[in-house]
């Protein structure tokens, strides 16, 4: 018997857990600086990306759901941040089993979000302000309500049958595959209509598309071309490493899963036999024709395999984001439970420095601490108590905006928005939390323990409405919001932050401007970690053409000192999140200091 609870949690945890390096690194010569090296200039390297969860940004019609008209009405605010690119979570037609990650029509807009005419206005208004738009591309799976799937399930001989992965029941039960977001943990669902099972790595409402079928690939490329012709500037590609499957579906034994969960991912799911062939084909048929950017959600990728996606010579994608950073501090073998001891800053530094070195000579990295799948940055990585919330939000923002790699900044982090920490399961909306709760309940597990853990790790923590002002629904809606507004909107909101010259908001604007003013150093310059065993302070330099900047970040609630070994006698402070900073190495709680050395 499979331990279903464990297996189901594995799938989600696997995206969180660092994967063992199983594959050999790319054989290409990594030491030579080529024209595709890290100092090769590209607009998407110099950009700051601002991610907006459209459901929670601005409602325009009082139905409690954010929409495109609302978003368009707030573009001046977005522009005021100085960001260059907006990444929007999926806005296509969807029955919303997984908030838009289950698409029923790729060529239409979700009715709650508006119409294609609203989209055209939004895109034009973004471009008018010099903001580019990156859309979410969800093509590992679609919705079971997509016409392709309706056709496919209708009969074994339907022309769309092979658009999905079917397993005829007369062959017995298919070999186990994990199905994230399923109460029973299984990635196969039995469909009595044709006496067959279909594959879904996520919920049964998200059947996996069969990329081994060339017709499927052509449909997807044509759809992408239509969006590029409309003028979108790029795609963030949802779980793209999963698209190719070994369709013989070899058995993953219970023994193997027990001993090597991570290897199972890399071997069976995140690294299919034709993955890179398909990405190269996509590049030839679509991506290479436009001046756009692409970002892979690098689920199941490691430091050893990441370069295969973004090596410019391979002509696949531009950037990828890893899960090693955001997995730090979780307890192994449990569903998203934080280690009560917190996380180790030394390990944190090692992870981000290790990933920087992957792209030191070739390719390009990314940096993020929050998104719609993660809790709020300040709660998870800083300190959301009233005493330290602003200082630690500013400190973490300093990290994001001074590292090498394109920053992906999550909306609301510029206000220091925090986790909402729901007490009751009834307040949650996310399929992941609801189904995991049901699963634990069905097994007689500890529900209170689960709910306590979710206060820190649940995805809904970062999906609550954006806090514009101190009014009842924070200026987000005049109706009833689809998910509760955080009560701390009374103090944490744009209106208050605009008025306070020391707010996180103003500080983040300065950081974004600084990254642009010092582009040679802060975007393209070399990164060097200093004082790596220091358990409290993260120190590093960025340098280019003999010009050097030093960044000092105190991650703790106590005063702490950096020991960089550098001569700081002539150092000048460029930015600090405390008033009246010294130019030395002593830091106050969560202090962030940027110094110029020559
Ligand atoms: C990605 C998305 C996540 C979604 C999942 C299934 O991880 O970021 O929100 O639930 O894919 O599409
Ligand atoms: Ca609305």
Coordinates of C-alpha atoms and ligand atoms in Angstrom, one line a residue:
X1 CA 0.0 0.0 0.0
X2 CA 1.2 3.5 -0.9
X3 CA 1.2 6.0 2.0
X4 CA -1.1 8.3 0.1
X5 CA -0.8 11.1 2.5
X6 CA 2.9 11.1 2.2
X7 CA 2.8 10.6 -1.6
X8 CA 0.4 13.4 -2.1
X9 CA 2.4 15.8 0.0
X10 CA 5.5 14.7 -1.8
X11 CA 4.3 16.3 -5.0
X12 CA 3.9 19.7 -3.6
X13 CA 6.9 19.4 -1.3
X14 CA 9.0 18.3 -4.1
X15 CA 8.6 21.6 -5.8
X16 CA 9.8 23.1 -2.5
X17 CA 12.6 20.8 -1.8
X18 CA 16.1 21.1 -3.2
X19 CA 16.6 18.4 -5.7
X20 CA 19.7 16.3 -5.6
X21 CA 21.9 17.0 -8.6
X22 CA 21.3 13.9 -10.8
X23 CA 22.2 15.3 -14.2
X24 CA 25.6 16.2 -15.4
X25 CA 26.1 19.9 -16.0
X26 CA 26.1 21.2 -19.5
X27 CA 29.3 20.2 -21.3
X28 CA 29.6 23.6 -23.0
X29 CA 32.6 25.6 -22.0
X30 CA 31.4 27.7 -19.1
X31 CA 34.6 29.7 -18.5
X32 CA 34.7 31.7 -21.7
X33 CA 32.9 35.0 -21.7
X34 CA 31.0 34.9 -25.0
X35 CA 28.6 37.4 -26.6
X36 CA 25.9 35.5 -24.7
X37 CA 27.7 36.1 -21.4
X38 CA 26.2 37.8 -18.4
X39 CA 27.4 41.2 -19.4
X40 CA 25.7 41.0 -22.7
X41 CA 23.0 43.7 -22.5
X42 CA 19.3 42.8 -22.7
X43 CA 16.2 44.8 -21.7
X44 CA 14.9 41.9 -19.6
X45 CA 18.1 41.8 -17.6
X46 CA 17.8 45.5 -16.7
X47 CA 14.1 45.3 -15.9
X48 CA 12.4 45.0 -12.5
X49 CA 9.4 42.8 -12.8
X50 CA 6.3 43.5 -10.7
X51 CA 4.0 40.5 -10.3
X52 CA 0.3 41.3 -9.9
X53 CA -2.3 38.8 -8.8
X54 CA -5.2 40.2 -10.8
X55 CA -7.9 38.7 -8.7
X56 CA -6.8 40.8 -5.7
X57 CA -5.5 44.1 -7.2
X58 CA -8.5 46.3 -7.9
X59 CA -12.2 45.5 -8.4
X60 CA -14.0 48.0 -10.7
X61 CA -17.6 46.7 -10.6
X62 CA -18.3 45.7 -7.0
X63 CA -18.4 42.0 -7.5
X64 CA -15.5 41.5 -5.1
X65 CA -13.1 40.2 -7.7
X66 CA -10.3 42.2 -9.1
X67 CA -10.5 42.8 -12.9
X68 CA -8.7 44.3 -15.9
X69 CA -10.6 47.6 -15.8
X70 CA -9.6 48.0 -12.2
X71 CA -6.0 47.1 -12.9
X72 CA -5.9 49.6 -15.8
X73 CA -7.2 52.3 -13.5
X74 CA -4.2 51.7 -11.2
X75 CA -1.4 51.8 -13.8
X76 CA -0.2 55.2 -12.7
X77 CA 0.6 53.7 -9.3
X78 CA 2.4 50.8 -11.0
X79 CA 4.4 53.3 -13.1
X80 CA 5.3 55.3 -10.0
X81 CA 7.2 52.3 -8.6
X82 CA 9.6 52.5 -11.5
X83 CA 9.1 48.9 -12.5
X84 CA 9.4 48.0 -16.2
X85 CA 7.4 44.8 -16.6
X86 CA 4.2 43.5 -15.1
X87 CA 3.7 39.7 -14.9
X88 CA 0.0 38.9 -14.6
X89 CA -1.2 35.6 -13.3
X90 CA -3.6 33.8 -15.7
X91 CA -6.5 36.0 -17.0
X92 CA -7.9 33.5 -19.6
X93 CA -11.3 31.9 -19.4
X94 CA -11.4 29.5 -16.5
X95 CA -13.8 27.8 -14.2
X96 CA -11.2 28.7 -11.5
X97 CA -10.6 25.4 -9.8
X98 CA -7.1 26.7 -9.3
X99 CA -7.7 30.4 -9.8
X100 CA -7.0 30.6 -13.5
X101 CA -4.4 27.8 -13.7
X102 CA -7.1 25.7 -15.3
X103 CA -7.8 27.3 -18.6
X104 CA -10.9 26.5 -20.6
X105 CA -10.2 28.9 -23.5
X106 CA -6.7 30.4 -24.2
X107 CA -8.1 33.0 -26.6
X108 CA -10.6 34.6 -24.3
X109 CA -10.6 36.6 -21.1
X110 CA -12.0 35.1 -17.8
X111 CA -15.5 36.6 -17.5
X112 CA -14.9 37.8 -14.0
X113 CA -11.9 39.8 -15.3
X114 CA -13.6 41.5 -18.2
X115 CA -13.5 41.2 -22.0
X116 CA -10.9 41.1 -24.8
X117 CA -11.7 44.8 -25.3
X118 CA -10.8 45.5 -21.7
X119 CA -7.6 43.6 -22.3
X120 CA -6.7 45.6 -25.4
X121 CA -7.2 48.9 -23.5
X122 CA -5.1 47.6 -20.6
X123 CA -2.2 46.6 -22.8
X124 CA -2.3 49.9 -24.7
X125 CA -2.3 51.8 -21.4
X126 CA 0.6 49.8 -20.2
X127 CA 2.6 50.4 -23.3
X128 CA 1.8 54.1 -23.3
X129 CA 3.5 54.2 -19.9
X130 CA 6.5 52.2 -21.0
X131 CA 5.4 49.1 -19.1
X132 CA 5.7 45.7 -20.7
X133 CA 3.2 42.9 -20.1
X134 CA 4.2 39.3 -19.4
X135 CA 1.4 36.8 -19.4
X136 CA 1.2 33.5 -17.7
X137 CA 1.4 30.5 -20.1
X138 CA -0.2 27.4 -18.6
X139 CA 0.3 24.6 -21.1
X140 CA 1.3 21.5 -19.1
X141 CA -2.4 21.2 -18.5
X142 CA -5.7 22.9 -19.3
X143 CA -9.1 22.7 -17.8
X144 CA -11.3 19.7 -18.0
X145 CA -13.9 22.2 -19.3
X146 CA -11.7 23.1 -22.3
X147 CA -13.3 22.0 -25.6
X148 CA -10.2 19.8 -26.3
X149 CA -10.9 17.8 -23.2
X150 CA -14.7 17.6 -23.7
X151 CA -14.0 16.1 -27.1
X152 CA -11.2 13.9 -25.9
X153 CA -13.2 12.3 -23.2
X154 CA -16.3 11.7 -25.4
X155 CA -15.0 8.6 -27.1
X156 CA -11.8 6.6 -27.7
X157 CA -11.9 7.4 -31.4
X158 CA -12.5 11.1 -31.1
X159 CA -9.8 13.1 -33.1
X160 CA -8.9 14.9 -29.8
X161 CA -8.4 11.7 -27.9
X162 CA -4.6 11.9 -28.0
X163 CA -4.5 15.5 -26.9
X164 CA -4.4 14.1 -23.4
X165 CA -2.9 11.0 -21.7
X166 CA -5.4 8.2 -21.4
X167 CA -4.9 4.7 -19.9
X168 CA -7.5 2.1 -20.8
X169 CA -8.8 0.4 -17.7
X170 CA -8.5 -3.1 -19.3
X171 CA -4.7 -2.7 -18.8
X172 CA -5.4 -2.5 -15.1
X173 CA -4.6 0.4 -12.9
X174 CA -2.0 2.8 -14.3
X175 CA 1.4 3.1 -12.5
X176 CA 1.2 5.6 -9.7
X177 CA 1.7 9.2 -10.4
X178 CA 1.2 11.9 -7.8
X179 CA -1.7 14.3 -8.2
X180 CA -1.2 17.5 -6.4
X181 CA -4.4 19.0 -5.0
X182 CA -6.2 15.7 -4.9
X183 CA -7.7 14.3 -1.7
X184 CA -6.5 10.8 -2.5
X185 CA -3.2 12.0 -3.9
X186 CA -3.5 10.2 -7.2
X187 CA -2.6 11.8 -10.5
X188 CA -4.9 9.4 -12.5
X189 CA -8.7 9.8 -12.5
X190 CA -11.0 7.1 -13.8
X191 CA -13.6 8.3 -16.4
X192 CA -16.4 5.8 -16.8
X193 CA -17.5 7.2 -20.1
X194 CA -14.7 5.5 -21.9
X195 CA -13.6 3.2 -19.2
X196 CA -10.2 4.9 -19.0
X197 CA -8.0 6.9 -16.6
X198 CA -6.6 10.3 -17.5
X199 CA -3.4 11.9 -16.2
X200 CA -3.4 15.1 -14.1
X201 CA -0.3 16.2 -12.2
X202 CA -2.5 18.8 -10.4
X203 CA -6.2 18.5 -9.7
X204 CA -8.6 16.3 -11.8
X205 CA -9.9 19.7 -13.1
X206 CA -6.4 20.1 -14.7
X207 CA -5.8 17.3 -17.2
X208 CA -2.3 17.1 -18.6
X209 CA -1.9 17.9 -22.3
X210 CA -0.1 15.3 -24.4
X211 CA 2.9 17.2 -25.7
X212 CA 4.1 14.0 -27.5
X213 CA 1.3 14.7 -30.0
X214 CA 2.7 17.2 -32.6
X215 CA -0.9 18.5 -33.1
X216 CA -1.0 19.7 -29.5
X217 CA 2.3 21.4 -29.9
X218 CA 1.2 23.2 -33.0
X219 CA -2.1 24.3 -31.3
X220 CA 0.0 25.8 -28.5
X221 CA 2.5 27.5 -30.7
X222 CA -0.3 29.0 -32.8
X223 CA -2.0 30.3 -29.7
X224 CA 1.3 31.8 -28.5
X225 CA 1.8 33.5 -31.8
X226 CA -1.7 35.0 -31.6
X227 CA -0.9 36.6 -28.2
X228 CA 2.5 37.9 -29.4
X229 CA 0.8 39.4 -32.5
X230 CA -1.5 41.2 -30.0
X231 CA 1.6 42.7 -28.5
X232 CA 2.3 40.9 -25.3
X233 CA 5.9 41.1 -24.3
X234 CA 6.6 37.7 -22.9
X235 CA 5.5 34.6 -21.0
X236 CA 6.1 33.2 -17.6
X237 CA 5.7 29.5 -18.2
X238 CA 3.9 27.5 -15.6
X239 CA 5.5 24.2 -14.6
X240 CA 7.1 24.0 -18.0
X241 CA 9.7 21.3 -17.1
X242 CA 6.8 18.8 -16.8
X243 CA 5.5 19.0 -20.4
X244 CA 7.2 15.9 -21.8
X245 CA 6.3 12.5 -20.4
X246 CA 7.6 9.0 -20.9
X247 CA 4.3 7.7 -22.2
X248 CA 5.1 4.1 -21.3
X249 CA 4.6 5.4 -17.7
X250 CA 7.2 3.2 -16.1
X251 CA 6.4 2.0 -12.5
X252 CA 7.8 4.2 -9.8
X253 CA 8.1 1.7 -7.0
X254 CA 7.2 2.4 -3.5
X255 CA 10.8 1.6 -2.5
X256 CA 12.1 4.1 -5.0
X257 CA 9.7 6.8 -3.8
X258 CA 10.6 6.2 -0.2
X259 CA 14.3 6.3 -0.8
X260 CA 14.5 8.9 -3.4
X261 CA 11.5 11.2 -3.6
X262 CA 13.4 14.0 -5.2
X263 CA 15.0 11.7 -7.7
X264 CA 11.6 10.5 -8.7
X265 CA 10.7 14.0 -9.6
X266 CA 13.7 14.7 -11.6
X267 CA 13.6 11.4 -13.3
X268 CA 10.0 10.9 -14.1
X269 CA 8.3 14.3 -14.1
X270 CA 10.6 17.3 -14.3
X271 CA 12.9 16.0 -17.0
X272 CA 10.9 14.2 -19.6
X273 CA 12.6 12.6 -22.6
X274 CA 11.7 15.3 -25.2
X275 CA 11.5 18.4 -22.9
X276 CA 14.4 20.4 -24.5
X277 CA 13.6 19.3 -28.0
X278 CA 10.1 20.8 -27.5
X279 CA 11.5 24.0 -26.0
X280 CA 13.8 24.4 -28.9
X281 CA 11.0 23.8 -31.3
X282 CA 8.9 26.4 -29.5
X283 CA 11.8 28.8 -29.8
X284 CA 12.1 28.2 -33.5
X285 CA 8.4 28.4 -34.3
X286 CA 7.4 31.2 -31.9
X287 CA 9.9 32.9 -29.5
X288 CA 12.7 33.7 -31.9
X289 CA 10.3 35.8 -34.0
X290 CA 9.7 38.5 -31.4
X291 CA 11.6 40.8 -29.1
X292 CA 10.1 39.2 -26.0
X293 CA 11.2 37.6 -22.7
X294 CA 10.5 34.1 -21.3
X295 CA 10.7 32.8 -17.7
X296 CA 10.4 29.2 -16.8
X297 CA 8.9 28.2 -13.5
X298 CA 11.8 25.8 -12.8
X299 CA 9.9 23.2 -10.9
X300 CA 12.0 20.0 -10.7
X301 CA 15.2 21.8 -11.9
X302 CA 18.5 21.9 -10.1
X303 CA 21.7 23.9 -10.3
X304 CA 23.0 21.2 -12.6
X305 CA 20.0 21.3 -15.0
X306 CA 18.9 24.9 -14.9
X307 CA 21.5 26.0 -17.5
X308 CA 19.8 23.7 -20.0
X309 CA 16.8 26.0 -20.1
X310 CA 18.6 29.3 -20.4
X311 CA 21.9 28.8 -22.1
X312 CA 21.6 31.3 -25.0
X313 CA 23.4 28.9 -27.3
X314 CA 20.7 26.3 -26.9
X315 CA 18.0 28.7 -28.0
X316 CA 15.3 27.8 -25.5
X317 CA 14.2 30.3 -22.8
X318 CA 15.7 33.4 -21.2
X319 CA 15.3 32.9 -17.5
X320 CA 14.1 30.4 -14.9
X321 CA 13.3 30.5 -11.3
X322 CA 14.3 27.8 -8.8
X323 CA 12.6 26.6 -5.6
X324 CA 15.8 26.0 -3.5
X325 CA 15.6 29.4 -1.8
X326 CA 11.9 29.3 -0.9
X327 CA 12.2 25.7 0.4
X328 CA 14.6 26.6 3.1
X329 CA 13.4 26.2 6.7
X330 CA 10.6 23.7 6.1
X331 CA 10.6 20.4 8.1
X332 CA 11.3 17.4 5.9
X333 CA 8.5 14.8 5.5
X334 CA 5.8 17.2 6.6
X335 CA 3.4 19.3 4.5
X336 CA 4.8 22.8 4.5
X337 CA 5.6 23.0 8.2
X338 CA 8.3 25.4 9.2
X339 CA 11.1 24.4 11.5
X340 CA 10.3 26.2 14.8
X341 CA 14.0 27.2 14.9
X342 CA 13.5 29.3 11.8
X343 CA 16.0 29.2 8.9
X344 CA 19.7 29.4 8.8
X345 CA 21.1 32.6 7.3
X346 CA 24.3 30.8 6.5
X347 CA 22.3 28.3 4.4
X348 CA 20.3 31.1 2.8
X349 CA 23.6 32.8 1.7
X350 CA 24.9 29.6 0.4
X351 CA 21.8 28.9 -1.7
X352 CA 21.7 32.4 -3.4
X353 CA 25.5 32.5 -3.9
X354 CA 25.4 29.0 -5.4
X355 CA 22.7 30.0 -7.8
X356 CA 24.6 33.2 -8.7
X357 CA 27.6 31.1 -9.7
X358 CA 25.5 29.0 -12.0
X359 CA 25.0 32.0 -14.2
X360 CA 28.4 33.7 -13.6
X361 CA 29.7 33.1 -17.1
X362 CA 26.6 32.4 -19.1
X363 CA 22.8 32.5 -19.0
X364 CA 21.0 34.7 -16.6
X365 CA 19.3 34.2 -13.2
X366 CA 16.3 35.6 -11.3
X367 CA 15.7 36.6 -7.8
X368 CA 12.4 36.5 -5.7
X369 CA 11.2 35.9 -2.2
X370 CA 7.5 36.0 -2.7
X371 CA 4.8 35.2 -5.3
X372 CA 1.3 33.9 -5.4
X373 CA 2.5 30.4 -4.4
X374 CA 4.4 31.6 -1.4
X375 CA 3.5 33.3 1.8
X376 CA 4.2 37.0 2.3
X377 CA 7.9 37.9 2.1
X378 CA 8.0 39.8 5.4
X379 CA 6.3 37.1 7.4
X380 CA 8.4 34.2 5.9
X381 CA 11.8 35.8 5.7
X382 CA 11.7 38.9 7.8
X383 CA 9.7 39.9 10.9
X384 CA 6.0 41.0 10.7
X385 CA 5.8 42.3 14.2
X386 CA 4.9 46.0 14.4
X387 CA 8.4 46.8 15.7
X388 CA 10.3 45.3 12.8
X389 CA 7.9 45.0 9.9
X390 CA 9.0 48.1 8.0
X391 CA 12.7 47.6 8.7
X392 CA 12.7 44.0 7.6
X393 CA 10.6 44.7 4.6
X394 CA 13.0 47.3 3.5
X395 CA 16.0 45.0 4.2
X396 CA 14.5 42.2 2.1
X397 CA 13.7 44.6 -0.7
X398 CA 17.3 45.8 -0.6
X399 CA 18.4 42.2 -1.1
X400 CA 16.0 41.6 -4.0
X401 CA 17.1 44.8 -5.8
X402 CA 20.8 44.6 -5.4
X403 CA 21.4 41.0 -6.4
X404 CA 22.5 39.9 -9.9
X405 CA 19.6 38.4 -11.8
X406 CA 16.2 39.9 -12.7
X407 CA 14.2 40.8 -9.6
X408 CA 10.6 39.5 -9.5
X409 CA 8.9 41.7 -7.0
X410 CA 5.5 40.6 -5.7
X411 CA 2.7 43.2 -5.4
X412 CA 2.1 44.5 -1.9
X413 CA 5.6 43.7 -0.7
X414 CA 6.4 47.4 -1.3
X415 CA 3.9 48.1 1.5
X416 CA 5.2 45.4 3.7
X417 CA 1.9 43.5 3.5
X418 CA 1.9 40.5 5.8
X419 CA 0.3 37.0 6.0
X420 CA -3.3 37.1 7.0
X421 CA -3.0 33.9 9.2
X422 CA -6.5 32.6 9.0
X423 CA -7.7 30.6 12.1
X424 CA -10.5 28.7 10.3
X425 CA -10.5 26.5 7.3
X426 CA -13.7 28.3 6.2
X427 CA -11.7 31.4 5.4
X428 CA -9.4 29.7 2.9
X429 CA -10.1 29.7 -0.8
X430 CA -7.1 27.8 -2.2
X431 CA -7.6 24.3 -3.6
X432 CA -4.2 23.3 -2.1
X433 CA -5.2 24.1 1.4
X434 CA -8.7 22.9 1.2
X435 CA -7.8 19.5 -0.3
X436 CA -4.9 18.9 2.0
X437 CA -7.2 19.6 4.9
X438 CA -9.7 17.1 3.5
X439 CA -7.0 14.6 3.0
X440 CA -5.6 14.9 6.6
X441 CA -9.2 14.8 7.9
X442 CA -10.0 11.6 6.0
X443 CA -6.8 10.0 7.5
X444 CA -7.7 11.2 11.1
X445 CA -4.6 13.4 11.1
X446 CA -3.9 16.4 13.3
X447 CA -6.0 19.2 11.7
X448 CA -4.9 21.9 14.2
X449 CA -1.3 21.2 13.5
X450 CA -2.0 21.6 9.8
X451 CA -3.9 24.9 10.3
X452 CA -1.1 26.2 12.5
X453 CA 1.4 25.5 9.7
X454 CA -0.8 27.1 7.1
X455 CA -0.7 30.4 9.0
X456 CA 2.9 30.6 7.9
X457 CA 3.0 28.7 4.6
X458 CA -0.5 28.8 2.9
X459 CA -0.7 30.4 -0.6
X460 CA -3.8 32.4 0.4
X461 CA -1.6 34.5 2.7
X462 CA -0.2 36.4 -0.4
X463 CA -3.5 36.4 -2.3
X464 CA -5.5 38.7 -0.1
X465 CA -6.7 42.1 -1.6
X466 CA -4.1 44.8 -2.2
X467 CA -4.4 47.5 0.5
X468 CA -5.0 50.9 -1.1
X469 CA -6.4 52.7 1.9
X470 CA -7.8 52.3 5.5
X471 CA -11.5 51.9 4.5
X472 CA -13.5 48.8 5.1
X473 CA -12.3 46.8 2.1
X474 CA -9.0 48.7 1.7
X475 CA -10.2 50.5 -1.4
X476 CA -10.1 47.1 -3.2
X477 CA -13.9 46.7 -3.7
X478 CA -17.2 48.2 -2.8
X479 CA -18.7 44.7 -2.6
X480 CA -17.7 41.6 -0.6
X481 CA -14.2 40.6 -1.4
X482 CA -13.7 37.0 -2.7
X483 CA -11.2 36.5 0.1
X484 CA -10.9 38.5 3.4
X485 CA -9.0 41.7 3.5
X486 CA -6.2 41.8 6.1
X487 CA -7.3 43.9 9.1
X488 CA -4.0 45.6 9.2
X489 CA -5.1 47.6 6.2
X490 CA -5.8 50.3 8.8
X491 CA -2.0 50.9 9.0
X492 CA -0.6 49.1 6.0
X493 CA -1.9 50.8 2.9
X494 CA -0.8 52.9 0.0
X495 CA -2.5 56.1 1.2
X496 CA -0.6 56.0 4.5
X497 CA 2.6 55.0 2.8
X498 CA 2.5 57.8 0.3
X499 CA 2.2 60.3 3.2
X500 CA 5.1 58.9 5.3
X501 CA 8.5 59.9 3.9
X502 CA 10.0 56.9 5.7
X503 CA 7.7 54.3 4.4
X504 CA 8.7 51.0 2.7
X505 CA 7.0 52.2 -0.4
X506 CA 9.2 55.3 -0.8
X507 CA 12.3 53.2 0.1
X508 CA 11.5 50.6 -2.6
X509 CA 11.1 53.4 -5.2
X510 CA 14.6 54.6 -4.3
X511 CA 16.0 51.1 -4.6
X512 CA 14.4 50.6 -8.1
X513 CA 15.9 54.0 -9.2
X514 CA 19.3 53.1 -7.7
X515 CA 19.3 49.8 -9.6
X516 CA 18.8 51.8 -12.8
X517 CA 21.2 54.6 -12.0
X518 CA 24.0 52.0 -11.1
X519 CA 23.0 49.5 -13.8
X520 CA 26.6 48.6 -14.7
X521 CA 27.3 47.5 -11.1
X522 CA 23.9 46.5 -9.8
X523 CA 22.6 44.7 -12.9
X524 CA 25.7 43.5 -14.7
X525 CA 28.4 43.7 -12.1
X526 CA 30.0 40.6 -10.5
X527 CA 28.7 39.3 -7.2
X528 CA 31.0 38.3 -4.4
X529 CA 29.8 36.9 -1.0
X530 CA 31.8 38.1 2.0
X531 CA 31.9 36.9 5.6
X532 CA 30.0 33.8 4.7
X533 CA 29.9 32.1 8.1
X534 CA 28.4 35.2 9.8
X535 CA 25.1 33.9 11.2
X536 CA 23.4 37.3 11.3
X537 CA 24.6 39.5 8.5
X538 CA 24.6 39.0 4.8
X539 CA 27.4 41.0 3.1
X540 CA 28.3 41.0 -0.6
X541 CA 29.9 43.3 -3.1
X542 CA 28.8 44.0 -6.7
X543 CA 31.5 45.4 -9.0
X544 CA 32.2 46.4 -12.5
X545 CA 35.2 48.1 -14.2
X546 CA 36.9 48.9 -10.9
X547 CA 33.8 50.3 -9.3
X548 CA 32.5 48.5 -6.2
X549 CA 29.4 48.6 -4.0
X550 CA 29.0 46.8 -0.7
X551 CA 25.7 45.6 0.6
X552 CA 25.3 44.9 4.3
X553 CA 22.0 43.2 5.5
X554 CA 21.2 42.4 9.1
X555 CA 18.7 39.5 9.1
X556 CA 18.2 39.5 12.9
X557 CA 16.3 41.3 15.7
X558 CA 19.6 42.2 17.5
X559 CA 22.4 44.5 16.6
X560 CA 25.0 42.7 14.6
X561 CA 28.3 43.5 12.9
X562 CA 29.6 42.5 9.5
X563 CA 33.3 41.5 9.1
X564 CA 34.0 42.1 5.5
X565 CA 37.8 42.6 5.8
X566 CA 37.4 45.7 3.4
X567 CA 38.8 49.1 4.1
X568 CA 35.7 51.2 4.7
X569 CA 37.4 54.4 5.7
X570 CA 36.5 56.1 2.5
X571 CA 33.2 54.3 1.9
X572 CA 30.1 56.4 1.2
X573 CA 26.6 55.4 2.3
X574 CA 24.3 55.5 -0.7
X575 CA 21.1 54.2 1.0
X576 CA 20.2 52.9 4.4
X577 CA 16.8 51.9 5.9
X578 CA 17.6 53.7 9.2
X579 CA 18.0 57.4 9.6
X580 CA 21.6 58.6 10.4
X581 CA 23.5 55.5 9.4
X582 CA 27.2 55.2 10.0
X583 CA 29.5 54.1 7.2
X584 CA 30.9 51.2 9.3
X585 CA 30.0 47.6 9.7
X586 CA 27.8 47.8 12.8
X587 CA 24.1 47.3 12.0
X588 CA 20.9 47.8 13.9
X589 CA 18.1 45.2 13.8
X590 CA 17.2 44.5 10.2
X591 CA 19.4 47.3 9.0
X592 CA 20.3 47.4 5.3
X593 CA 23.1 49.6 4.1
X594 CA 24.5 50.1 0.6
X595 CA 27.9 51.6 0.4
X596 CA 30.0 52.8 -2.5
X597 CA 33.7 51.9 -2.2
X598 CA 35.5 53.6 -5.1
Ligands
LIG1 C1 2.2 26.6 -10.7 C2 1.5 27.8 -10.3 C3 0.5 27.4 -9.2 C4 -0.5 26.4 -9.8 C5 0.3 25.2 -10.4 C6 -0.6 24.4 -11.3 O1 3.0 26.1 -9.7 O2 2.3 28.8 -10.0 O3 -0.2 28.5 -8.7 O4 -1.3 26.0 -8.8 O5 1.4 25.6 -11.2 O6 -0.9 25.1 -12.5
LIG2 CA1 -14.8 42.8 -10.5

